[in-house]
């Protein structure tokens, strides 16, 4: 199916159900050709999902009973087939999917691009026009810096969902092409700090006021460089959009780079530095005891996960140079080390209360010393490794899964 035959698709994410519902209504407007889909996951723990579909003057509410109550099953068994069905209906000119507040947009987009429905992925039928996140100005900052879990809020996406609210709040914002701000901050200081955090975790993403949004304004606001649902390359650039590196309202960005490995035990002891007073950490790590594995490190509020990001290009079993993205090849070429290849520490930490210099010092102290570095890989692999082995969730598939989780993040593997 060529691009001109694909139906435009807009995804709406956000923790505020009212803000998301209002935005979906605005994008629907009076257009009888816009289909709006919403899956309510509040009963997903019992294997029940309520699906609401609005198209033209008609509205239907369907109760879905799933064999396994999880987001992955909802995607596979209902949302993806439904998108294909709607795209084939001649009266449907646009589809708006209002995601449940427990859903993150990136795994959904990955599924649209990669999961096979019938004989091909659904991206053959739809064209992701924009990912939009509704941000409640009154509560988003507290959500993004807090310790609540989704279970605490009654928002679990599966029975074993242990994600933090901060993780979801930040991932919804970071993957957006446009942010839509609703409500009002309780005071000027909260408004300023919210703006400072958004500017650093989602730089160059335009922010619209909810009261001014309709389909036309949204389409014109999507920047030319927007990813439009393209999944993240974990080996790509971490500073998308060039966030400001100066501090504002106590919010700062710390880029950390080193070309020597972390000692596994010292890293494990130091890892809490990425939680206290930190809004967000994202990046790749090289651990001496697992020299061929690129670790993905991600923290949000009070939760932190460490995941397997595949092999370094300079390791056995690595993907072929021509099989990785041009961005990864460029970054690897720029930092290639004659002894270690593309292995490196590369983290971006956004702080709001912590002192960046203290974090940098703690991370530096977790690196191998000169003496340890000289001992070589044969000695490194004998270090006790508290990170353990990788495991997979049998209900997850590829990017619908997640990362290796240290502090019990959702649907992700535990290290402790």
mmCIF file of C-alpha atoms in Angstrom:
data_model
loop_
_atom_site.group_PDB
_atom_site.id
_atom_site.type_symbol
_atom_site.label_atom_id
_atom_site.label_comp_id
_atom_site.label_asym_id
_atom_site.label_seq_id
_atom_site.Cartn_x
_atom_site.Cartn_y
_atom_site.Cartn_z
ATOM 1 C CA UNK A 1 0.000 0.000 0.000
ATOM 2 C CA UNK A 2 1.522 3.350 -0.976
ATOM 3 C CA UNK A 3 1.673 6.412 1.264
ATOM 4 C CA UNK A 4 -1.177 8.153 -0.541
ATOM 5 C CA UNK A 5 -3.523 5.298 0.366
ATOM 6 C CA UNK A 6 -2.553 5.122 4.021
ATOM 7 C CA UNK A 7 -4.973 6.677 6.482
ATOM 8 C CA UNK A 8 -3.500 9.383 8.767
ATOM 9 C CA UNK A 9 -3.254 8.240 12.394
ATOM 10 C CA UNK A 10 -2.886 10.489 15.455
ATOM 11 C CA UNK A 11 -2.004 9.009 18.851
ATOM 12 C CA UNK A 12 -2.928 10.863 22.035
ATOM 13 C CA UNK A 13 -1.099 9.984 25.259
ATOM 14 C CA UNK A 14 -1.118 11.467 28.741
ATOM 15 C CA UNK A 15 -1.801 10.693 32.377
ATOM 16 C CA UNK A 16 -4.871 12.910 32.576
ATOM 17 C CA UNK A 17 -7.895 11.060 31.151
ATOM 18 C CA UNK A 18 -9.980 14.236 31.060
ATOM 19 C CA UNK A 19 -7.329 16.197 29.169
ATOM 20 C CA UNK A 20 -6.871 13.352 26.704
ATOM 21 C CA UNK A 21 -10.586 12.942 26.167
ATOM 22 C CA UNK A 22 -11.028 16.686 25.601
ATOM 23 C CA UNK A 23 -8.181 16.687 23.089
ATOM 24 C CA UNK A 24 -9.630 13.697 21.236
ATOM 25 C CA UNK A 25 -12.952 15.518 21.018
ATOM 26 C CA UNK A 26 -11.280 18.614 19.646
ATOM 27 C CA UNK A 27 -9.479 16.624 16.967
ATOM 28 C CA UNK A 28 -12.675 14.860 16.042
ATOM 29 C CA UNK A 29 -14.637 18.118 15.825
ATOM 30 C CA UNK A 30 -17.474 17.921 13.329
ATOM 31 C CA UNK A 31 -15.536 15.700 10.926
ATOM 32 C CA UNK A 32 -17.681 12.663 10.224
ATOM 33 C CA UNK A 33 -14.651 10.966 8.667
ATOM 34 C CA UNK A 34 -12.573 10.926 11.873
ATOM 35 C CA UNK A 35 -12.740 7.722 13.888
ATOM 36 C CA UNK A 36 -11.808 8.000 17.581
ATOM 37 C CA UNK A 37 -10.740 4.859 19.448
ATOM 38 C CA UNK A 38 -10.151 4.494 23.172
ATOM 39 C CA UNK A 39 -9.350 1.382 25.206
ATOM 40 C CA UNK A 40 -10.156 1.640 28.919
ATOM 41 C CA UNK A 41 -7.709 -0.551 30.846
ATOM 42 C CA UNK A 42 -9.043 -0.069 34.368
ATOM 43 C CA UNK A 43 -10.268 -3.679 34.507
ATOM 44 C CA UNK A 44 -7.370 -5.206 32.592
ATOM 45 C CA UNK A 45 -6.190 -7.112 35.659
ATOM 46 C CA UNK A 46 -9.366 -9.184 35.303
ATOM 47 C CA UNK A 47 -8.760 -9.697 31.586
ATOM 48 C CA UNK A 48 -11.428 -7.165 30.598
ATOM 49 C CA UNK A 49 -10.911 -4.113 28.382
ATOM 50 C CA UNK A 50 -13.624 -1.673 27.339
ATOM 51 C CA UNK A 51 -13.267 -0.290 23.821
ATOM 52 C CA UNK A 52 -15.065 2.860 22.753
ATOM 53 C CA UNK A 53 -15.311 3.727 19.065
ATOM 54 C CA UNK A 54 -16.804 6.955 17.705
ATOM 55 C CA UNK A 55 -17.310 7.482 13.994
ATOM 56 C CA UNK A 56 -19.714 10.007 12.516
ATOM 57 C CA UNK A 57 -22.938 10.020 14.525
ATOM 58 C CA UNK A 58 -22.338 6.494 15.815
ATOM 59 C CA UNK A 59 -20.701 5.420 19.039
ATOM 60 C CA UNK A 60 -20.103 1.848 20.173
ATOM 61 C CA UNK A 61 -18.869 0.395 23.449
ATOM 62 C CA UNK A 62 -17.450 -3.125 23.288
ATOM 63 C CA UNK A 63 -16.330 -5.339 26.170
ATOM 64 C CA UNK A 64 -13.251 -7.377 25.269
ATOM 65 C CA UNK A 65 -12.281 -10.445 27.266
ATOM 66 C CA UNK A 66 -8.596 -11.251 26.902
ATOM 67 C CA UNK A 67 -6.795 -14.492 27.641
ATOM 68 C CA UNK A 68 -4.051 -12.459 29.334
ATOM 69 C CA UNK A 69 -4.808 -9.084 30.854
ATOM 70 C CA UNK A 70 -1.989 -6.908 29.501
ATOM 71 C CA UNK A 71 -1.351 -4.080 27.076
ATOM 72 C CA UNK A 72 0.517 -6.330 24.638
ATOM 73 C CA UNK A 73 -2.488 -8.595 24.278
ATOM 74 C CA UNK A 74 -4.806 -5.609 23.842
ATOM 75 C CA UNK A 75 -2.617 -4.378 20.999
ATOM 76 C CA UNK A 76 -2.322 -7.730 19.269
ATOM 77 C CA UNK A 77 -5.867 -8.928 19.719
ATOM 78 C CA UNK A 78 -7.849 -5.740 19.184
ATOM 79 C CA UNK A 79 -6.192 -2.401 18.481
ATOM 80 C CA UNK A 80 -3.976 -3.445 15.565
ATOM 81 C CA UNK A 81 -6.689 -5.451 13.750
ATOM 82 C CA UNK A 82 -9.138 -2.600 14.392
ATOM 83 C CA UNK A 83 -6.783 -0.033 12.852
ATOM 84 C CA UNK A 84 -6.536 -2.159 9.706
ATOM 85 C CA UNK A 85 -10.316 -2.573 9.537
ATOM 86 C CA UNK A 86 -10.923 1.162 9.973
ATOM 87 C CA UNK A 87 -8.267 2.071 7.410
ATOM 88 C CA UNK A 88 -10.083 -0.020 4.818
ATOM 89 C CA UNK A 89 -13.433 1.679 5.361
ATOM 90 C CA UNK A 90 -13.981 4.324 2.670
ATOM 91 C CA UNK A 91 -15.697 6.766 5.028
ATOM 92 C CA UNK A 92 -12.701 6.869 7.407
ATOM 93 C CA UNK A 93 -10.351 9.718 6.523
ATOM 94 C CA UNK A 94 -8.419 9.942 9.797
ATOM 95 C CA UNK A 95 -8.029 7.814 12.925
ATOM 96 C CA UNK A 96 -7.416 9.226 16.388
ATOM 97 C CA UNK A 97 -6.348 6.742 19.060
ATOM 98 C CA UNK A 98 -6.767 8.100 22.566
ATOM 99 C CA UNK A 99 -4.470 5.836 24.567
ATOM 100 C CA UNK A 100 -5.392 4.820 28.077
ATOM 101 C CA UNK A 101 -3.411 6.833 30.623
ATOM 102 C CA UNK A 102 -1.448 3.679 31.523
ATOM 103 C CA UNK A 103 -0.099 3.312 27.989
ATOM 104 C CA UNK A 104 3.167 4.663 26.623
ATOM 105 C CA UNK A 105 3.072 5.672 22.948
ATOM 106 C CA UNK A 106 6.431 4.269 21.843
ATOM 107 C CA UNK A 107 5.588 0.550 22.329
ATOM 108 C CA UNK A 108 2.303 1.153 20.504
ATOM 109 C CA UNK A 109 4.125 2.762 17.580
ATOM 110 C CA UNK A 110 6.653 -0.072 17.566
ATOM 111 C CA UNK A 111 3.777 -2.545 17.329
ATOM 112 C CA UNK A 112 2.191 -0.596 14.457
ATOM 113 C CA UNK A 113 5.504 -0.691 12.598
ATOM 114 C CA UNK A 114 6.611 -4.238 13.345
ATOM 115 C CA UNK A 115 3.944 -6.664 14.575
ATOM 116 C CA UNK A 116 2.454 -8.759 11.806
ATOM 117 C CA UNK A 117 -1.318 -8.782 11.529
ATOM 118 C CA UNK A 118 -2.331 -11.328 8.944
ATOM 119 C CA UNK A 119 0.536 -11.105 6.495
ATOM 120 C CA UNK A 120 2.005 -7.629 7.111
ATOM 121 C CA UNK A 121 2.338 -4.847 9.690
ATOM 122 C CA UNK A 122 -0.399 -2.263 10.148
ATOM 123 C CA UNK A 123 1.939 0.558 9.116
ATOM 124 C CA UNK A 124 1.084 -0.522 5.548
ATOM 125 C CA UNK A 125 -2.458 0.749 6.195
ATOM 126 C CA UNK A 126 -1.909 3.833 8.367
ATOM 127 C CA UNK A 127 0.519 6.732 8.402
ATOM 128 C CA UNK A 128 1.371 8.103 11.835
ATOM 129 C CA UNK A 129 0.720 11.806 11.454
ATOM 130 C CA UNK A 130 1.584 12.807 15.002
ATOM 131 C CA UNK A 131 2.036 11.583 18.545
ATOM 132 C CA UNK A 132 0.494 14.124 20.910
ATOM 133 C CA UNK A 133 0.763 14.128 24.696
ATOM 134 C CA UNK A 134 -1.706 15.974 26.888
ATOM 135 C CA UNK A 135 0.090 17.514 29.880
ATOM 136 C CA UNK A 136 -1.808 18.641 32.979
ATOM 137 C CA UNK A 137 0.066 21.764 34.105
ATOM 138 C CA UNK A 138 -1.207 21.335 37.651
ATOM 139 C CA UNK A 139 0.046 17.800 38.289
ATOM 140 C CA UNK A 140 2.605 16.749 35.676
ATOM 141 C CA UNK A 141 5.741 17.940 37.505
ATOM 142 C CA UNK A 142 4.762 16.130 40.715
ATOM 143 C CA UNK A 143 4.031 13.003 38.671
ATOM 144 C CA UNK A 144 7.359 13.201 36.821
ATOM 145 C CA UNK A 145 9.424 13.585 39.995
ATOM 146 C CA UNK A 146 7.475 11.375 42.408
ATOM 147 C CA UNK A 147 7.773 7.828 43.700
ATOM 148 C CA UNK A 148 4.196 6.596 43.166
ATOM 149 C CA UNK A 149 3.765 3.434 41.159
ATOM 150 C CA UNK A 150 1.048 2.946 38.599
ATOM 151 C CA UNK A 151 -0.435 0.361 40.960
ATOM 152 C CA UNK A 152 -0.712 3.059 43.650
ATOM 153 C CA UNK A 153 -2.919 5.024 41.252
ATOM 154 C CA UNK A 154 -4.958 2.007 40.147
ATOM 155 C CA UNK A 155 -3.444 2.354 36.661
ATOM 156 C CA UNK A 156 -1.602 -0.915 36.135
ATOM 157 C CA UNK A 157 -1.368 -2.016 32.500
ATOM 158 C CA UNK A 158 -0.951 -5.652 33.542
ATOM 159 C CA UNK A 159 -1.182 -7.689 36.716
ATOM 160 C CA UNK A 160 2.586 -7.459 37.250
ATOM 161 C CA UNK A 161 2.965 -3.821 36.184
ATOM 162 C CA UNK A 162 5.436 -2.191 38.572
ATOM 163 C CA UNK A 163 6.189 0.974 36.600
ATOM 164 C CA UNK A 164 6.372 4.270 38.366
ATOM 165 C CA UNK A 165 4.069 7.116 37.422
ATOM 166 C CA UNK A 166 7.188 9.176 36.681
ATOM 167 C CA UNK A 167 8.379 6.656 34.125
ATOM 168 C CA UNK A 168 5.094 6.826 32.241
ATOM 169 C CA UNK A 169 4.794 10.619 32.520
ATOM 170 C CA UNK A 170 8.267 11.148 31.087
ATOM 171 C CA UNK A 171 8.074 8.540 28.341
ATOM 172 C CA UNK A 172 4.764 9.994 27.153
ATOM 173 C CA UNK A 173 6.318 13.462 26.915
ATOM 174 C CA UNK A 174 9.656 12.416 25.401
ATOM 175 C CA UNK A 175 8.087 10.522 22.511
ATOM 176 C CA UNK A 176 5.638 13.280 21.600
ATOM 177 C CA UNK A 177 5.756 15.394 18.448
ATOM 178 C CA UNK A 178 3.542 18.017 20.097
ATOM 179 C CA UNK A 179 2.658 18.705 23.736
ATOM 180 C CA UNK A 180 -0.762 20.101 24.629
ATOM 181 C CA UNK A 181 -0.911 21.902 27.967
ATOM 182 C CA UNK A 182 -4.160 21.952 29.919
ATOM 183 C CA UNK A 183 -5.155 23.324 33.290
ATOM 184 C CA UNK A 184 -3.023 25.666 35.362
ATOM 185 C CA UNK A 185 -0.074 25.241 37.687
ATOM 186 C CA UNK A 186 -0.811 25.956 41.366
ATOM 187 C CA UNK A 187 1.776 28.766 41.432
ATOM 188 C CA UNK A 188 4.298 30.587 39.262
ATOM 189 C CA UNK A 189 7.256 28.594 40.631
ATOM 190 C CA UNK A 190 5.680 25.259 39.668
ATOM 191 C CA UNK A 191 4.837 26.637 36.231
ATOM 192 C CA UNK A 192 8.431 27.794 35.708
ATOM 193 C CA UNK A 193 9.939 24.500 36.905
ATOM 194 C CA UNK A 194 7.519 22.499 34.762
ATOM 195 C CA UNK A 195 8.591 24.518 31.735
ATOM 196 C CA UNK A 196 12.270 24.031 32.583
ATOM 197 C CA UNK A 197 11.878 20.256 32.851
ATOM 198 C CA UNK A 198 9.834 19.977 29.651
ATOM 199 C CA UNK A 199 12.409 22.063 27.792
ATOM 200 C CA UNK A 200 15.130 19.600 28.817
ATOM 201 C CA UNK A 201 13.378 16.245 28.438
ATOM 202 C CA UNK A 202 11.482 17.195 25.252
ATOM 203 C CA UNK A 203 13.534 19.956 23.637
ATOM 204 C CA UNK A 204 12.243 21.496 20.423
ATOM 205 C CA UNK A 205 8.818 19.887 20.897
ATOM 206 C CA UNK A 206 6.188 22.617 20.432
ATOM 207 C CA UNK A 207 3.739 23.263 23.261
ATOM 208 C CA UNK A 208 0.165 24.279 22.486
ATOM 209 C CA UNK A 209 -2.558 25.426 24.834
ATOM 210 C CA UNK A 210 -5.462 22.984 24.877
ATOM 211 C CA UNK A 211 -8.043 25.714 24.325
ATOM 212 C CA UNK A 212 -6.468 26.609 20.957
ATOM 213 C CA UNK A 213 -6.090 23.103 19.511
ATOM 214 C CA UNK A 214 -7.934 21.720 16.522
ATOM 215 C CA UNK A 215 -6.824 19.468 13.678
ATOM 216 C CA UNK A 216 -5.450 22.303 11.574
ATOM 217 C CA UNK A 217 -3.390 23.895 14.365
ATOM 218 C CA UNK A 218 -2.050 20.524 15.414
ATOM 219 C CA UNK A 219 -0.936 19.574 11.919
ATOM 220 C CA UNK A 220 0.790 22.913 11.407
ATOM 221 C CA UNK A 221 2.553 22.614 14.775
ATOM 222 C CA UNK A 222 4.232 19.264 14.042
ATOM 223 C CA UNK A 223 7.862 20.187 13.252
ATOM 224 C CA UNK A 224 9.608 18.947 10.135
ATOM 225 C CA UNK A 225 12.074 16.944 12.257
ATOM 226 C CA UNK A 226 9.326 15.165 14.252
ATOM 227 C CA UNK A 227 9.788 11.421 14.541
ATOM 228 C CA UNK A 228 6.092 10.666 13.890
ATOM 229 C CA UNK A 229 6.116 7.359 15.683
ATOM 230 C CA UNK A 230 9.555 6.161 14.615
ATOM 231 C CA UNK A 231 10.833 4.038 17.528
ATOM 232 C CA UNK A 232 13.935 5.157 19.390
ATOM 233 C CA UNK A 233 17.325 3.789 18.375
ATOM 234 C CA UNK A 234 18.906 3.004 21.750
ATOM 235 C CA UNK A 235 22.294 3.489 20.101
ATOM 236 C CA UNK A 236 21.324 6.857 18.642
ATOM 237 C CA UNK A 237 21.930 10.368 19.914
ATOM 238 C CA UNK A 238 20.726 10.972 23.463
ATOM 239 C CA UNK A 239 20.461 14.762 23.252
ATOM 240 C CA UNK A 240 17.634 15.019 20.739
ATOM 241 C CA UNK A 241 16.758 18.594 19.910
ATOM 242 C CA UNK A 242 19.707 20.197 21.723
ATOM 243 C CA UNK A 243 18.300 20.882 25.196
ATOM 244 C CA UNK A 244 19.736 23.901 27.026
ATOM 245 C CA UNK A 245 22.716 22.902 29.157
ATOM 246 C CA UNK A 246 22.442 25.823 31.594
ATOM 247 C CA UNK A 247 20.482 25.438 34.829
ATOM 248 C CA UNK A 248 17.012 26.995 35.139
ATOM 249 C CA UNK A 249 14.918 26.924 38.330
ATOM 250 C CA UNK A 250 17.360 24.333 39.667
ATOM 251 C CA UNK A 251 16.812 22.071 36.646
ATOM 252 C CA UNK A 252 20.010 21.090 34.835
ATOM 253 C CA UNK A 253 21.332 18.625 32.248
ATOM 254 C CA UNK A 254 24.457 16.565 32.929
ATOM 255 C CA UNK A 255 26.002 14.736 29.950
ATOM 256 C CA UNK A 256 28.351 11.982 31.196
ATOM 257 C CA UNK A 257 30.876 10.321 28.858
ATOM 258 C CA UNK A 258 33.798 7.972 29.527
ATOM 259 C CA UNK A 259 35.728 5.379 27.540
ATOM 260 C CA UNK A 260 36.491 2.894 30.286
ATOM 261 C CA UNK A 261 34.105 0.351 31.839
ATOM 262 C CA UNK A 262 32.223 0.517 35.110
ATOM 263 C CA UNK A 263 33.186 -1.898 37.872
ATOM 264 C CA UNK A 264 29.951 -3.920 38.347
ATOM 265 C CA UNK A 265 29.880 -3.789 42.145
ATOM 266 C CA UNK A 266 30.802 -0.116 42.383
ATOM 267 C CA UNK A 267 28.218 0.765 39.754
ATOM 268 C CA UNK A 268 25.587 -1.201 41.649
ATOM 269 C CA UNK A 269 26.464 0.680 44.842
ATOM 270 C CA UNK A 270 26.473 4.037 43.044
ATOM 271 C CA UNK A 271 23.295 3.593 41.040
ATOM 272 C CA UNK A 272 21.068 5.321 43.605
ATOM 273 C CA UNK A 273 22.761 8.607 42.724
ATOM 274 C CA UNK A 274 20.562 8.559 39.614
ATOM 275 C CA UNK A 275 17.402 8.562 41.734
ATOM 276 C CA UNK A 276 17.718 11.172 44.466
ATOM 277 C CA UNK A 277 16.917 14.635 43.110
ATOM 278 C CA UNK A 278 17.004 13.395 39.507
ATOM 279 C CA UNK A 279 14.130 13.777 37.064
ATOM 280 C CA UNK A 280 15.459 11.548 34.301
ATOM 281 C CA UNK A 281 18.435 9.446 33.247
ATOM 282 C CA UNK A 282 18.820 7.849 29.822
ATOM 283 C CA UNK A 283 21.813 6.304 28.177
ATOM 284 C CA UNK A 284 24.203 3.447 27.526
ATOM 285 C CA UNK A 285 26.645 1.853 29.934
ATOM 286 C CA UNK A 286 29.610 -0.495 29.576
ATOM 287 C CA UNK A 287 30.089 -2.879 32.505
ATOM 288 C CA UNK A 288 33.430 -4.649 32.805
ATOM 289 C CA UNK A 289 32.021 -8.061 33.751
ATOM 290 C CA UNK A 290 29.822 -8.144 30.627
ATOM 291 C CA UNK A 291 32.154 -6.566 28.049
ATOM 292 C CA UNK A 292 30.136 -7.424 24.961
ATOM 293 C CA UNK A 293 26.746 -6.194 26.230
ATOM 294 C CA UNK A 294 25.601 -2.611 25.921
ATOM 295 C CA UNK A 295 23.471 -1.763 28.935
ATOM 296 C CA UNK A 296 20.568 0.666 28.656
ATOM 297 C CA UNK A 297 20.140 2.788 31.793
ATOM 298 C CA UNK A 298 16.920 4.651 32.430
ATOM 299 C CA UNK A 299 15.604 6.338 35.554
ATOM 300 C CA UNK A 300 12.478 8.361 36.165
ATOM 301 C CA UNK A 301 11.524 9.845 39.504
ATOM 302 C CA UNK A 302 11.970 7.086 42.076
ATOM 303 C CA UNK A 303 12.364 4.174 39.656
ATOM 304 C CA UNK A 304 15.375 2.947 37.733
ATOM 305 C CA UNK A 305 15.872 0.170 35.188
ATOM 306 C CA UNK A 306 18.877 -1.345 33.477
ATOM 307 C CA UNK A 307 18.255 -3.106 30.181
ATOM 308 C CA UNK A 308 20.126 -5.036 27.532
ATOM 309 C CA UNK A 309 20.647 -2.860 24.435
ATOM 310 C CA UNK A 310 22.310 -5.587 22.382
ATOM 311 C CA UNK A 311 25.951 -6.044 21.504
ATOM 312 C CA UNK A 312 28.589 -3.377 20.951
ATOM 313 C CA UNK A 313 29.663 -3.221 17.315
ATOM 314 C CA UNK A 314 33.183 -4.236 18.329
ATOM 315 C CA UNK A 315 32.072 -7.514 19.944
ATOM 316 C CA UNK A 316 31.396 -11.102 18.829
ATOM 317 C CA UNK A 317 27.854 -11.561 17.602
ATOM 318 C CA UNK A 318 27.446 -7.830 16.877
ATOM 319 C CA UNK A 319 25.189 -6.770 14.013
ATOM 320 C CA UNK A 320 26.918 -6.103 10.724
ATOM 321 C CA UNK A 321 28.010 -2.508 10.196
ATOM 322 C CA UNK A 322 25.651 -2.124 7.222
ATOM 323 C CA UNK A 323 22.712 -3.488 9.232
ATOM 324 C CA UNK A 324 22.660 -0.738 11.858
ATOM 325 C CA UNK A 325 21.277 2.760 11.453
ATOM 326 C CA UNK A 326 23.383 5.492 9.797
ATOM 327 C CA UNK A 327 23.117 7.443 13.051
ATOM 328 C CA UNK A 328 24.673 4.589 15.031
ATOM 329 C CA UNK A 329 27.459 4.161 12.484
ATOM 330 C CA UNK A 330 28.246 7.880 12.630
ATOM 331 C CA UNK A 331 28.318 8.011 16.433
ATOM 332 C CA UNK A 332 30.440 4.853 16.629
ATOM 333 C CA UNK A 333 32.907 6.239 14.087
ATOM 334 C CA UNK A 334 33.287 9.507 15.980
ATOM 335 C CA UNK A 335 34.197 7.821 19.264
ATOM 336 C CA UNK A 336 35.914 4.636 18.013
ATOM 337 C CA UNK A 337 38.730 3.595 20.365
ATOM 338 C CA UNK A 338 41.682 1.563 19.025
ATOM 339 C CA UNK A 339 41.376 -0.902 21.927
ATOM 340 C CA UNK A 340 37.720 -0.767 22.958
ATOM 341 C CA UNK A 341 35.917 0.037 19.709
ATOM 342 C CA UNK A 342 32.547 1.701 20.250
ATOM 343 C CA UNK A 343 32.260 0.745 23.926
ATOM 344 C CA UNK A 344 31.681 3.797 26.098
ATOM 345 C CA UNK A 345 29.659 5.294 28.906
ATOM 346 C CA UNK A 346 27.179 7.826 27.584
ATOM 347 C CA UNK A 347 24.446 9.051 29.918
ATOM 348 C CA UNK A 348 22.285 12.151 30.036
ATOM 349 C CA UNK A 349 20.985 13.056 33.499
ATOM 350 C CA UNK A 350 18.334 15.733 34.112
ATOM 351 C CA UNK A 351 18.413 16.937 37.712
ATOM 352 C CA UNK A 352 16.021 19.122 39.657
ATOM 353 C CA UNK A 353 17.385 18.947 43.213
ATOM 354 C CA UNK A 354 20.674 17.044 42.993
ATOM 355 C CA UNK A 355 24.015 18.701 42.314
ATOM 356 C CA UNK A 356 25.283 17.557 38.881
ATOM 357 C CA UNK A 357 28.925 17.682 40.028
ATOM 358 C CA UNK A 358 28.177 15.169 42.802
ATOM 359 C CA UNK A 359 26.562 12.781 40.325
ATOM 360 C CA UNK A 360 29.503 13.107 37.960
ATOM 361 C CA UNK A 361 31.976 12.410 40.761
ATOM 362 C CA UNK A 362 30.041 9.339 41.907
ATOM 363 C CA UNK A 363 29.882 7.904 38.404
ATOM 364 C CA UNK A 364 33.582 8.570 37.832
ATOM 365 C CA UNK A 365 34.389 6.709 41.058
ATOM 366 C CA UNK A 366 32.506 3.649 39.743
ATOM 367 C CA UNK A 367 34.755 3.388 36.673
ATOM 368 C CA UNK A 368 37.700 1.010 36.611
ATOM 369 C CA UNK A 369 40.906 2.430 38.035
ATOM 370 C CA UNK A 370 44.045 2.567 35.903
ATOM 371 C CA UNK A 371 45.320 -0.571 37.635
ATOM 372 C CA UNK A 372 42.055 -2.431 37.036
ATOM 373 C CA UNK A 373 41.951 -1.271 33.437
ATOM 374 C CA UNK A 374 45.469 -2.581 32.856
ATOM 375 C CA UNK A 375 44.473 -6.043 34.181
ATOM 376 C CA UNK A 376 42.407 -6.556 31.036
ATOM 377 C CA UNK A 377 39.118 -8.249 30.082
ATOM 378 C CA UNK A 378 40.127 -11.688 31.383
ATOM 379 C CA UNK A 379 40.294 -10.248 34.914
ATOM 380 C CA UNK A 380 37.168 -8.117 34.488
ATOM 381 C CA UNK A 381 34.915 -11.056 33.635
ATOM 382 C CA UNK A 382 35.806 -12.662 36.983
ATOM 383 C CA UNK A 383 34.357 -9.733 38.953
ATOM 384 C CA UNK A 384 31.217 -10.656 40.950
ATOM 385 C CA UNK A 385 28.307 -9.305 38.930
ATOM 386 C CA UNK A 386 25.240 -8.167 40.916
ATOM 387 C CA UNK A 387 23.342 -7.446 37.704
ATOM 388 C CA UNK A 388 22.846 -11.140 37.010
ATOM 389 C CA UNK A 389 21.530 -12.669 33.820
ATOM 390 C CA UNK A 390 18.908 -11.416 31.396
ATOM 391 C CA UNK A 391 15.423 -12.892 31.421
ATOM 392 C CA UNK A 392 12.420 -12.387 29.185
ATOM 393 C CA UNK A 393 8.729 -12.030 29.848
ATOM 394 C CA UNK A 394 6.914 -14.721 27.820
ATOM 395 C CA UNK A 395 3.993 -12.366 27.235
ATOM 396 C CA UNK A 396 6.192 -9.650 25.787
ATOM 397 C CA UNK A 397 7.474 -9.448 22.233
ATOM 398 C CA UNK A 398 10.478 -7.365 21.260
ATOM 399 C CA UNK A 399 9.990 -3.692 21.983
ATOM 400 C CA UNK A 400 6.688 -4.352 23.706
ATOM 401 C CA UNK A 401 8.770 -5.720 26.507
ATOM 402 C CA UNK A 402 11.237 -3.417 28.049
ATOM 403 C CA UNK A 403 14.355 -3.269 30.060
ATOM 404 C CA UNK A 404 16.209 -5.117 32.753
ATOM 405 C CA UNK A 405 14.819 -3.515 35.863
ATOM 406 C CA UNK A 406 16.570 -2.896 39.116
ATOM 407 C CA UNK A 407 13.792 -1.267 41.078
ATOM 408 C CA UNK A 408 10.902 -3.284 39.861
ATOM 409 C CA UNK A 409 9.848 -1.384 36.787
ATOM 410 C CA UNK A 410 7.019 -2.772 34.726
ATOM 411 C CA UNK A 411 7.119 -5.787 32.587
ATOM 412 C CA UNK A 412 10.846 -5.685 32.832
ATOM 413 C CA UNK A 413 13.453 -8.041 34.174
ATOM 414 C CA UNK A 414 14.717 -7.743 37.732
ATOM 415 C CA UNK A 415 18.326 -7.600 38.748
ATOM 416 C CA UNK A 416 17.813 -8.030 42.446
#
